[in-house]
């Protein structure tokens, strides 16, 4: 159910005719220029579902997704997660109450993991903090 969760778009394809019938990709979502934003494939999946089309997940096809070194830094990963959270919040995928509670829990977990020198867990928690911060603050700092 794409209203609950959608298939991530790093390696996704759509049949052209149904996608056109659903209105195509919403240009107000997705990356453009220097803006990192997310959700155009999620919105397309929802629009297709409203027309009665389904989504099929096939783990077989593989894509090599080359990520430049500048996008692999901790700061870059957290900025992208903030952008994802902003898109999630702006489309109503997560409410402010859930984002606040999840963000506070993750922030506490981040501090605990850092104190225990568990860097991988600390980053996972920071990732969640950034996403929830995006839900809460994205509408204030990003243009849709």
PDB file of C-alpha atoms in Angstrom:
ATOM      1  CA  UNK A   1       0.000   0.000   0.000  1.00  0.00           C
ATOM      2  CA  UNK A   2       1.840   3.147  -1.148  1.00  0.00           C
ATOM      3  CA  UNK A   3      -0.119   5.198   1.396  1.00  0.00           C
ATOM      4  CA  UNK A   4       1.783   3.265   4.086  1.00  0.00           C
ATOM      5  CA  UNK A   5       5.150   2.781   2.398  1.00  0.00           C
ATOM      6  CA  UNK A   6       6.380   3.225  -1.135  1.00  0.00           C
ATOM      7  CA  UNK A   7       9.155   1.517  -3.077  1.00  0.00           C
ATOM      8  CA  UNK A   8      12.346   3.613  -3.027  1.00  0.00           C
ATOM      9  CA  UNK A   9      13.250   5.151  -6.362  1.00  0.00           C
ATOM     10  CA  UNK A  10      16.972   4.410  -6.819  1.00  0.00           C
ATOM     11  CA  UNK A  11      16.056   1.569  -9.174  1.00  0.00           C
ATOM     12  CA  UNK A  12      12.399   1.942 -10.048  1.00  0.00           C
ATOM     13  CA  UNK A  13      10.547   1.843 -13.326  1.00  0.00           C
ATOM     14  CA  UNK A  14       7.007   2.714 -14.317  1.00  0.00           C
ATOM     15  CA  UNK A  15       4.923   1.786 -17.337  1.00  0.00           C
ATOM     16  CA  UNK A  16       4.667   4.983 -19.354  1.00  0.00           C
ATOM     17  CA  UNK A  17       0.953   4.901 -20.275  1.00  0.00           C
ATOM     18  CA  UNK A  18      -0.361   4.390 -16.712  1.00  0.00           C
ATOM     19  CA  UNK A  19       2.084   6.984 -15.388  1.00  0.00           C
ATOM     20  CA  UNK A  20       0.857   9.489 -17.980  1.00  0.00           C
ATOM     21  CA  UNK A  21      -2.758   8.653 -17.024  1.00  0.00           C
ATOM     22  CA  UNK A  22      -1.878   9.369 -13.384  1.00  0.00           C
ATOM     23  CA  UNK A  23      -0.445  12.764 -14.310  1.00  0.00           C
ATOM     24  CA  UNK A  24       3.234  11.807 -14.423  1.00  0.00           C
ATOM     25  CA  UNK A  25       5.734  12.872 -11.809  1.00  0.00           C
ATOM     26  CA  UNK A  26       4.852  15.885  -9.686  1.00  0.00           C
ATOM     27  CA  UNK A  27       7.624  18.403 -10.474  1.00  0.00           C
ATOM     28  CA  UNK A  28       7.251  20.030  -7.056  1.00  0.00           C
ATOM     29  CA  UNK A  29       8.902  16.938  -5.579  1.00  0.00           C
ATOM     30  CA  UNK A  30      12.339  15.527  -6.344  1.00  0.00           C
ATOM     31  CA  UNK A  31      15.752  17.072  -6.774  1.00  0.00           C
ATOM     32  CA  UNK A  32      16.204  20.143  -8.918  1.00  0.00           C
ATOM     33  CA  UNK A  33      18.956  22.672  -9.186  1.00  0.00           C
ATOM     34  CA  UNK A  34      20.704  22.860  -5.863  1.00  0.00           C
ATOM     35  CA  UNK A  35      17.639  21.667  -3.944  1.00  0.00           C
ATOM     36  CA  UNK A  36      17.638  18.135  -2.554  1.00  0.00           C
ATOM     37  CA  UNK A  37      14.074  16.950  -2.131  1.00  0.00           C
ATOM     38  CA  UNK A  38      12.314  13.610  -2.283  1.00  0.00           C
ATOM     39  CA  UNK A  39       9.014  11.958  -2.995  1.00  0.00           C
ATOM     40  CA  UNK A  40       8.255  12.199  -6.719  1.00  0.00           C
ATOM     41  CA  UNK A  41       8.220   8.404  -7.119  1.00  0.00           C
ATOM     42  CA  UNK A  42       6.176   8.036  -3.903  1.00  0.00           C
ATOM     43  CA  UNK A  43       3.597  10.498  -5.230  1.00  0.00           C
ATOM     44  CA  UNK A  44       3.484   8.653  -8.573  1.00  0.00           C
ATOM     45  CA  UNK A  45       2.879   5.336  -6.793  1.00  0.00           C
ATOM     46  CA  UNK A  46       0.016   6.872  -4.808  1.00  0.00           C
ATOM     47  CA  UNK A  47      -1.538   8.403  -7.928  1.00  0.00           C
ATOM     48  CA  UNK A  48      -1.303   5.062  -9.746  1.00  0.00           C
ATOM     49  CA  UNK A  49      -2.907   3.247  -6.792  1.00  0.00           C
ATOM     50  CA  UNK A  50      -5.824   5.705  -6.861  1.00  0.00           C
ATOM     51  CA  UNK A  51      -6.376   4.651 -10.500  1.00  0.00           C
ATOM     52  CA  UNK A  52      -6.358   0.965  -9.518  1.00  0.00           C
ATOM     53  CA  UNK A  53      -2.774   0.107 -10.512  1.00  0.00           C
ATOM     54  CA  UNK A  54      -0.534  -1.905  -8.209  1.00  0.00           C
ATOM     55  CA  UNK A  55       3.137  -1.846  -7.328  1.00  0.00           C
ATOM     56  CA  UNK A  56       5.326  -4.892  -7.802  1.00  0.00           C
ATOM     57  CA  UNK A  57       8.618  -5.287  -5.976  1.00  0.00           C
ATOM     58  CA  UNK A  58      11.205  -7.461  -7.719  1.00  0.00           C
ATOM     59  CA  UNK A  59      14.535  -7.775  -5.888  1.00  0.00           C
ATOM     60  CA  UNK A  60      16.216  -9.258  -8.986  1.00  0.00           C
ATOM     61  CA  UNK A  61      17.209  -6.216 -11.051  1.00  0.00           C
ATOM     62  CA  UNK A  62      20.338  -4.484  -9.815  1.00  0.00           C
ATOM     63  CA  UNK A  63      21.626  -0.973 -10.372  1.00  0.00           C
ATOM     64  CA  UNK A  64      25.047   0.417  -9.587  1.00  0.00           C
ATOM     65  CA  UNK A  65      24.362   3.697  -7.855  1.00  0.00           C
ATOM     66  CA  UNK A  66      27.607   5.629  -7.897  1.00  0.00           C
ATOM     67  CA  UNK A  67      27.755   8.123  -5.062  1.00  0.00           C
ATOM     68  CA  UNK A  68      30.372  10.874  -5.294  1.00  0.00           C
ATOM     69  CA  UNK A  69      32.593  11.236  -2.211  1.00  0.00           C
ATOM     70  CA  UNK A  70      30.995  14.581  -1.293  1.00  0.00           C
ATOM     71  CA  UNK A  71      27.633  12.866  -0.783  1.00  0.00           C
ATOM     72  CA  UNK A  72      29.163  10.205   1.485  1.00  0.00           C
ATOM     73  CA  UNK A  73      30.170  12.509   4.341  1.00  0.00           C
ATOM     74  CA  UNK A  74      28.237  12.410   7.588  1.00  0.00           C
ATOM     75  CA  UNK A  75      27.029  15.978   7.072  1.00  0.00           C
ATOM     76  CA  UNK A  76      25.832  15.250   3.527  1.00  0.00           C
ATOM     77  CA  UNK A  77      23.965  12.111   4.635  1.00  0.00           C
ATOM     78  CA  UNK A  78      22.259  14.034   7.440  1.00  0.00           C
ATOM     79  CA  UNK A  79      21.306  16.926   5.082  1.00  0.00           C
ATOM     80  CA  UNK A  80      19.717  14.452   2.658  1.00  0.00           C
ATOM     81  CA  UNK A  81      17.821  12.778   5.496  1.00  0.00           C
ATOM     82  CA  UNK A  82      16.548  16.175   6.641  1.00  0.00           C
ATOM     83  CA  UNK A  83      15.308  16.757   3.078  1.00  0.00           C
ATOM     84  CA  UNK A  84      13.614  13.364   3.026  1.00  0.00           C
ATOM     85  CA  UNK A  85      11.914  14.162   6.349  1.00  0.00           C
ATOM     86  CA  UNK A  86      10.768  17.526   5.006  1.00  0.00           C
ATOM     87  CA  UNK A  87       9.148  15.839   1.996  1.00  0.00           C
ATOM     88  CA  UNK A  88       7.606  13.194   4.249  1.00  0.00           C
ATOM     89  CA  UNK A  89       6.092  15.822   6.516  1.00  0.00           C
ATOM     90  CA  UNK A  90       4.913  18.084   3.700  1.00  0.00           C
ATOM     91  CA  UNK A  91       2.951  15.248   2.105  1.00  0.00           C
ATOM     92  CA  UNK A  92       1.446  14.174   5.449  1.00  0.00           C
ATOM     93  CA  UNK A  93       3.424  10.954   5.712  1.00  0.00           C
ATOM     94  CA  UNK A  94       4.339  11.645   9.346  1.00  0.00           C
ATOM     95  CA  UNK A  95       2.668  13.962  11.781  1.00  0.00           C
ATOM     96  CA  UNK A  96       4.399  16.492  13.997  1.00  0.00           C
ATOM     97  CA  UNK A  97       3.630  14.565  17.194  1.00  0.00           C
ATOM     98  CA  UNK A  98       5.195  11.354  15.906  1.00  0.00           C
ATOM     99  CA  UNK A  99       8.186  13.294  14.550  1.00  0.00           C
ATOM    100  CA  UNK A 100       8.727  15.103  17.854  1.00  0.00           C
ATOM    101  CA  UNK A 101       8.500  11.896  19.905  1.00  0.00           C
ATOM    102  CA  UNK A 102      10.711   9.960  17.496  1.00  0.00           C
ATOM    103  CA  UNK A 103      13.214  12.787  17.260  1.00  0.00           C
ATOM    104  CA  UNK A 104      13.540  13.115  21.043  1.00  0.00           C
ATOM    105  CA  UNK A 105      13.935   9.340  21.472  1.00  0.00           C
ATOM    106  CA  UNK A 106      16.550   9.223  18.715  1.00  0.00           C
ATOM    107  CA  UNK A 107      18.405  12.245  20.113  1.00  0.00           C
ATOM    108  CA  UNK A 108      18.657  10.549  23.508  1.00  0.00           C
ATOM    109  CA  UNK A 109      19.834   7.365  21.795  1.00  0.00           C
ATOM    110  CA  UNK A 110      22.395   9.368  19.817  1.00  0.00           C
ATOM    111  CA  UNK A 111      23.884  10.838  23.009  1.00  0.00           C
ATOM    112  CA  UNK A 112      23.936   7.412  24.685  1.00  0.00           C
ATOM    113  CA  UNK A 113      25.587   5.786  21.658  1.00  0.00           C
ATOM    114  CA  UNK A 114      28.185   8.585  21.454  1.00  0.00           C
ATOM    115  CA  UNK A 115      28.975   8.223  25.164  1.00  0.00           C
ATOM    116  CA  UNK A 116      29.489   4.492  24.625  1.00  0.00           C
ATOM    117  CA  UNK A 117      31.692   5.170  21.571  1.00  0.00           C
ATOM    118  CA  UNK A 118      29.284   3.254  19.332  1.00  0.00           C
ATOM    119  CA  UNK A 119      29.740   5.374  16.219  1.00  0.00           C
ATOM    120  CA  UNK A 120      27.603   3.273  13.873  1.00  0.00           C
ATOM    121  CA  UNK A 121      24.647   3.346  16.259  1.00  0.00           C
ATOM    122  CA  UNK A 122      25.230   7.053  16.909  1.00  0.00           C
ATOM    123  CA  UNK A 123      24.969   7.775  13.162  1.00  0.00           C
ATOM    124  CA  UNK A 124      21.838   5.651  12.837  1.00  0.00           C
ATOM    125  CA  UNK A 125      20.228   7.663  15.636  1.00  0.00           C
ATOM    126  CA  UNK A 126      21.474  10.966  14.161  1.00  0.00           C
ATOM    127  CA  UNK A 127      19.984   9.884  10.823  1.00  0.00           C
ATOM    128  CA  UNK A 128      16.601   9.504  12.519  1.00  0.00           C
ATOM    129  CA  UNK A 129      16.973  12.821  14.347  1.00  0.00           C
ATOM    130  CA  UNK A 130      17.644  14.565  11.022  1.00  0.00           C
ATOM    131  CA  UNK A 131      14.636  12.926   9.354  1.00  0.00           C
ATOM    132  CA  UNK A 132      12.288  13.895  12.178  1.00  0.00           C
ATOM    133  CA  UNK A 133      13.749  17.401  12.289  1.00  0.00           C
ATOM    134  CA  UNK A 134      12.968  17.628   8.577  1.00  0.00           C
ATOM    135  CA  UNK A 135       9.346  16.682   9.237  1.00  0.00           C
ATOM    136  CA  UNK A 136       9.097  19.408  11.882  1.00  0.00           C
ATOM    137  CA  UNK A 137      11.233  22.169  10.373  1.00  0.00           C
ATOM    138  CA  UNK A 138      11.233  21.452   6.658  1.00  0.00           C
ATOM    139  CA  UNK A 139       8.124  23.492   5.880  1.00  0.00           C
ATOM    140  CA  UNK A 140       9.761  26.492   7.573  1.00  0.00           C
ATOM    141  CA  UNK A 141      13.107  26.324   5.766  1.00  0.00           C
ATOM    142  CA  UNK A 142      12.432  24.594   2.433  1.00  0.00           C
ATOM    143  CA  UNK A 143      10.249  25.652  -0.449  1.00  0.00           C
ATOM    144  CA  UNK A 144       8.047  22.897  -1.874  1.00  0.00           C
TER     145      UNK A 144
END
